[in-house]
């Protein structure tokens, strides 16, 4: 297991290095006159030249990247070109909010998907068909449309929730729960649709195996057969889909955060990209890359726990 973990971690580090390198080169090579974009079209050539020198844009690209990479390895991602706030400080607070939504969505999706998938696989018939239809609808309807519907029904019409805004846990646990409930529901529906179908198919395939019939012939209770043995065998494919959903949600929260006015990484990314605030954009790329690497490592370890053959691949 240790070698398996080290291999996956090493692959993640290489992937992160490749992502940051490509992103840095693309941002600066396609950025045009960055100093002019920051100061505006009315700025004089002398002012633009001074700004470019201040930002180090006159230096060759490769040495600049090496210098940025060295600082980044020590946790220094520079400062925003517009707010002058440290990039790491700005992103950390925003990323924590987004991860709250993503982790909550994944946990809810996993529990609901297992329940629906197992129910469909065991009952079959009209239950199976109904869940498949609901899954297709949930997968087809964009999360931002679901978010708008939830706001209109449960916030504006019924008044059960605040339509926008975010309350931190430290300020009020009840207010925090109220502020994240609708966004998590909006994000969970699509994830449940995808994972439930995978759980259903995997459970059906596992129930056809000879070892399942052997367990049943020995008098093992059906619930124990399903939830202890079949689910462990069927968990690998479902975990793979859930991992993809986690990664996809990092980008999927962007519009939902805008709708609910949640100060997550999405609005920050849109604002920084529009302004051309490259230090913030690079910080977002690194933070997202680290989260993806860690999530993939965790799900790979879970896969290895469920299926020892994975550790040998």
Coordinates of C-alpha atoms in Angstrom, one line a residue:
X1 CA 0.0 0.0 0.0
X2 CA 2.9 2.4 0.7
X3 CA 4.4 1.9 -2.7
X4 CA 0.9 2.3 -4.3
X5 CA 0.5 5.6 -2.4
X6 CA 3.9 6.9 -3.4
X7 CA 3.3 6.1 -7.1
X8 CA 0.0 7.9 -7.1
X9 CA 1.5 10.9 -5.2
X10 CA 4.4 11.1 -7.6
X11 CA 2.1 11.0 -10.6
X12 CA 0.0 13.8 -9.0
X13 CA 3.1 16.0 -8.5
X14 CA 4.1 15.6 -12.1
X15 CA 0.6 16.4 -13.2
X16 CA 0.5 19.5 -11.0
X17 CA 3.8 20.7 -12.4
X18 CA 2.6 20.2 -16.0
X19 CA -0.7 22.1 -15.3
X20 CA 1.0 25.1 -13.7
X21 CA 3.7 25.3 -16.5
X22 CA 1.2 25.2 -19.3
X23 CA -1.2 27.7 -17.5
X24 CA 1.7 30.1 -16.8
X25 CA 2.9 30.1 -20.4
X26 CA -0.5 30.4 -21.9
X27 CA -1.5 33.3 -19.6
X28 CA 1.6 35.4 -20.4
X29 CA 1.9 34.4 -24.1
X30 CA -1.7 35.3 -24.9
X31 CA -2.1 38.2 -22.4
X32 CA -1.1 40.9 -24.9
X33 CA 0.1 44.2 -23.3
X34 CA -0.6 43.3 -19.7
X35 CA 0.5 46.6 -18.3
X36 CA -1.7 48.5 -20.7
X37 CA -4.7 46.3 -19.7
X38 CA -4.1 47.1 -16.0
X39 CA -3.7 50.9 -16.5
X40 CA -6.3 51.3 -19.2
X41 CA -6.1 52.8 -22.7
X42 CA -5.8 56.4 -21.5
X43 CA -2.4 55.7 -19.7
X44 CA 0.7 57.2 -21.3
X45 CA 3.4 55.1 -22.8
X46 CA 5.8 56.2 -20.0
X47 CA 3.4 55.1 -17.3
X48 CA 2.8 51.8 -19.0
X49 CA 6.5 51.2 -19.3
X50 CA 7.0 51.9 -15.6
X51 CA 4.2 49.5 -14.7
X52 CA 5.7 46.8 -16.9
X53 CA 9.0 47.2 -15.2
X54 CA 7.4 47.2 -11.7
X55 CA 5.7 43.9 -12.5
X56 CA 8.8 42.4 -14.0
X57 CA 7.2 42.0 -17.4
X58 CA 10.4 43.2 -19.1
X59 CA 12.3 40.1 -18.1
X60 CA 12.4 36.9 -20.2
X61 CA 9.4 34.6 -19.7
X62 CA 11.4 31.4 -18.6
X63 CA 13.4 33.1 -15.9
X64 CA 10.2 34.7 -14.7
X65 CA 8.5 31.4 -14.5
X66 CA 11.4 29.8 -12.6
X67 CA 11.3 32.7 -10.1
X68 CA 7.6 32.3 -9.7
X69 CA 7.8 28.5 -9.2
X70 CA 10.6 28.9 -6.6
X71 CA 8.4 31.3 -4.6
X72 CA 5.3 29.2 -5.1
X73 CA 7.1 26.2 -3.6
X74 CA 7.6 28.3 -0.4
X75 CA 3.9 29.3 -0.4
X76 CA 4.5 32.8 -1.9
X77 CA 2.2 33.3 -4.9
X78 CA 2.8 37.0 -5.0
X79 CA 0.1 39.8 -4.7
X80 CA -2.9 40.7 -6.6
X81 CA -2.2 43.4 -9.3
X82 CA -5.4 45.2 -8.4
X83 CA -6.0 44.8 -4.7
X84 CA -2.4 44.2 -3.6
X85 CA -3.6 41.5 -1.3
X86 CA -1.5 38.3 -0.9
X87 CA -2.7 35.7 -3.4
X88 CA -2.5 32.8 -0.9
X89 CA -4.6 34.7 1.6
X90 CA -7.2 35.7 -0.9
X91 CA -7.6 32.2 -2.4
X92 CA -7.6 30.3 0.9
X93 CA -10.7 32.0 2.3
X94 CA -12.5 31.6 -1.0
X95 CA -11.5 28.0 -1.6
X96 CA -12.7 27.0 1.9
X97 CA -16.2 28.2 1.0
X98 CA -16.2 26.3 -2.4
X99 CA -14.9 23.1 -0.8
X100 CA -17.7 23.3 1.8
X101 CA -20.2 23.2 -1.1
X102 CA -18.3 20.5 -3.0
X103 CA -17.7 18.2 0.0
X104 CA -21.3 18.6 1.1
X105 CA -22.5 17.8 -2.4
X106 CA -20.3 14.7 -2.7
X107 CA -21.4 13.3 0.7
X108 CA -25.1 13.9 0.0
X109 CA -24.7 12.4 -3.5
X110 CA -22.9 9.3 -2.3
X111 CA -25.6 8.5 0.3
X112 CA -28.5 9.2 -1.9
X113 CA -26.9 7.4 -4.9
X114 CA -26.2 4.3 -2.9
X115 CA -29.8 4.2 -1.6
X116 CA -31.4 4.8 -5.0
X117 CA -29.0 2.5 -6.9
X118 CA -29.4 -0.4 -4.5
X119 CA -33.2 0.1 -4.4
X120 CA -33.4 0.0 -8.2
X121 CA -31.2 -3.0 -8.5
X122 CA -33.1 -5.0 -5.9
X123 CA -36.7 -4.1 -6.8
X124 CA -36.3 -3.7 -10.6
X125 CA -39.6 -3.3 -12.4
X126 CA -41.3 0.1 -12.1
X127 CA -39.0 1.2 -9.4
X128 CA -36.0 0.7 -11.6
X129 CA -37.6 2.4 -14.6
X130 CA -38.7 5.4 -12.4
X131 CA -35.2 5.9 -11.0
X132 CA -33.7 5.7 -14.5
X133 CA -36.1 8.3 -15.8
X134 CA -35.4 10.6 -12.8
X135 CA -31.7 10.1 -13.3
X136 CA -31.9 11.0 -17.0
X137 CA -33.8 14.2 -16.1
X138 CA -31.5 15.1 -13.3
X139 CA -28.4 14.6 -15.5
X140 CA -30.0 16.6 -18.4
X141 CA -31.1 19.7 -16.5
X142 CA -28.3 22.1 -15.8
X143 CA -27.5 22.8 -12.1
X144 CA -28.0 26.6 -12.6
X145 CA -31.6 26.1 -13.8
X146 CA -32.2 23.9 -10.7
X147 CA -30.7 26.6 -8.6
X148 CA -32.9 29.3 -10.0
X149 CA -36.0 27.1 -9.5
X150 CA -35.0 26.4 -5.9
X151 CA -34.5 30.1 -5.2
X152 CA -37.9 31.0 -6.6
X153 CA -39.8 28.2 -4.8
X154 CA -38.1 27.8 -1.4
X155 CA -36.6 31.3 -0.9
X156 CA -38.8 33.8 -2.7
X157 CA -42.3 32.1 -2.6
X158 CA -42.1 30.0 0.6
X159 CA -39.5 32.1 2.5
X160 CA -37.8 29.1 4.0
X161 CA -34.3 30.2 3.1
X162 CA -32.5 33.4 2.3
X163 CA -32.3 33.8 -1.5
X164 CA -28.6 34.9 -1.5
X165 CA -25.7 35.3 0.8
X166 CA -23.3 33.1 2.8
X167 CA -22.9 32.8 6.6
X168 CA -19.7 31.4 8.0
X169 CA -19.9 28.5 10.5
X170 CA -18.0 30.5 13.1
X171 CA -20.6 33.3 12.9
X172 CA -23.7 31.1 13.1
X173 CA -23.9 27.3 12.5
X174 CA -27.7 27.6 11.8
X175 CA -27.1 30.4 9.4
X176 CA -24.4 28.5 7.7
X177 CA -26.6 25.5 7.2
X178 CA -29.4 27.7 5.8
X179 CA -27.0 29.4 3.4
X180 CA -25.5 26.2 1.9
X181 CA -28.6 24.0 1.8
X182 CA -30.1 25.2 -1.5
X183 CA -26.7 25.4 -3.4
X184 CA -25.8 21.8 -2.3
X185 CA -29.2 20.5 -3.4
X186 CA -28.8 22.2 -6.8
X187 CA -25.4 20.7 -7.2
X188 CA -26.3 17.2 -5.9
X189 CA -29.1 16.4 -8.3
X190 CA -26.8 16.0 -11.3
X191 CA -24.2 14.1 -9.3
X192 CA -26.9 11.7 -7.9
X193 CA -28.2 11.0 -11.4
X194 CA -24.7 10.0 -12.6
X195 CA -23.6 8.0 -9.6
X196 CA -26.9 6.2 -8.9
X197 CA -26.9 4.7 -12.4
X198 CA -23.4 3.4 -11.9
X199 CA -24.3 1.9 -8.5
X200 CA -27.4 0.3 -10.0
X201 CA -25.5 -1.3 -12.8
X202 CA -22.6 -2.5 -10.6
X203 CA -25.0 -4.0 -8.0
X204 CA -26.9 -5.9 -10.7
X205 CA -23.7 -7.3 -12.2
X206 CA -22.4 -8.3 -8.8
X207 CA -25.6 -10.1 -7.9
X208 CA -25.2 -12.3 -10.9
X209 CA -21.9 -13.7 -9.7
X210 CA -21.6 -17.2 -8.4
X211 CA -20.2 -16.2 -5.0
X212 CA -23.4 -14.2 -4.3
X213 CA -25.5 -17.2 -4.9
X214 CA -23.2 -19.2 -2.7
X215 CA -23.7 -16.7 0.2
X216 CA -27.4 -16.8 -0.2
X217 CA -27.5 -20.6 -0.3
X218 CA -25.6 -20.6 3.0
X219 CA -28.4 -18.7 4.6
X220 CA -26.6 -15.3 4.9
X221 CA -29.2 -12.5 5.4
X222 CA -30.0 -10.6 2.2
X223 CA -29.1 -7.2 3.7
X224 CA -25.7 -8.5 4.8
X225 CA -25.1 -9.9 1.3
X226 CA -26.0 -6.6 -0.3
X227 CA -24.5 -4.0 2.0
X228 CA -21.4 -5.9 3.2
X229 CA -20.4 -8.0 0.2
X230 CA -22.1 -6.8 -3.0
X231 CA -21.6 -3.1 -2.3
X232 CA -17.9 -3.5 -1.6
X233 CA -17.5 -5.4 -4.9
X234 CA -19.6 -2.8 -6.8
X235 CA -18.0 0.2 -5.0
X236 CA -15.0 0.6 -7.3
X237 CA -16.8 1.8 -10.5
X238 CA -19.1 4.0 -8.3
X239 CA -16.1 5.6 -6.6
X240 CA -14.5 6.4 -10.0
X241 CA -17.7 8.2 -11.1
X242 CA -17.9 10.0 -7.7
X243 CA -14.3 11.2 -8.1
X244 CA -15.0 12.6 -11.5
X245 CA -18.1 14.4 -10.1
X246 CA -15.9 15.9 -7.3
X247 CA -13.5 17.3 -9.8
X248 CA -16.3 18.5 -12.1
X249 CA -18.0 20.2 -9.2
X250 CA -15.0 22.5 -8.7
X251 CA -15.9 24.1 -12.0
X252 CA -19.7 23.5 -11.7
X253 CA -20.0 25.6 -8.6
X254 CA -19.0 28.7 -10.6
X255 CA -22.4 29.6 -11.8
X256 CA -24.2 28.4 -8.7
X257 CA -22.1 30.6 -6.5
X258 CA -22.9 33.5 -8.7
X259 CA -26.7 32.8 -8.4
X260 CA -26.6 32.5 -4.6
X261 CA -24.0 35.3 -4.2
X262 CA -21.6 33.0 -2.4
X263 CA -18.1 34.3 -2.0
X264 CA -16.3 31.2 -3.3
X265 CA -13.6 30.6 -5.8
X266 CA -16.0 30.9 -8.8
X267 CA -16.7 34.7 -8.6
X268 CA -13.0 35.3 -7.8
X269 CA -12.0 33.4 -10.9
X270 CA -14.4 35.3 -13.1
X271 CA -13.3 38.7 -11.8
X272 CA -9.6 37.9 -12.0
X273 CA -9.8 36.5 -15.5
X274 CA -11.8 39.5 -16.7
X275 CA -9.4 42.0 -15.1
X276 CA -6.3 40.1 -16.3
X277 CA -5.1 39.6 -12.7
X278 CA -2.6 36.8 -13.6
X279 CA -1.2 36.2 -10.0
X280 CA -4.7 35.4 -8.8
X281 CA -5.5 33.3 -11.8
X282 CA -2.3 31.3 -11.3
X283 CA -3.1 30.9 -7.6
X284 CA -6.5 29.5 -8.5
X285 CA -4.9 27.1 -11.0
X286 CA -2.5 25.8 -8.3
X287 CA -5.1 25.6 -5.6
X288 CA -7.5 23.7 -8.0
X289 CA -4.7 21.4 -9.1
X290 CA -3.7 20.6 -5.5
X291 CA -7.3 19.7 -4.7
X292 CA -7.6 17.5 -7.8
X293 CA -4.4 15.7 -6.9
X294 CA -5.4 15.1 -3.3
X295 CA -8.9 14.0 -4.2
X296 CA -7.6 11.5 -6.8
X297 CA -5.2 10.2 -4.3
X298 CA -7.9 9.7 -1.7
X299 CA -10.2 7.9 -4.2
X300 CA -7.3 5.8 -5.5
X301 CA -6.6 4.7 -1.9
X302 CA -10.3 3.8 -1.4
X303 CA -10.2 1.9 -4.6
X304 CA -7.2 0.0 -3.4
X305 CA -8.9 -0.8 -0.2
X306 CA -12.0 -2.1 -1.9
X307 CA -10.1 -4.0 -4.6
X308 CA -6.5 -5.2 -3.8
X309 CA -6.0 -5.8 -7.5
X310 CA -5.9 -2.1 -8.1
X311 CA -2.8 -1.7 -6.0
X312 CA -0.9 -4.0 -8.4
X313 CA -2.0 -2.1 -11.5

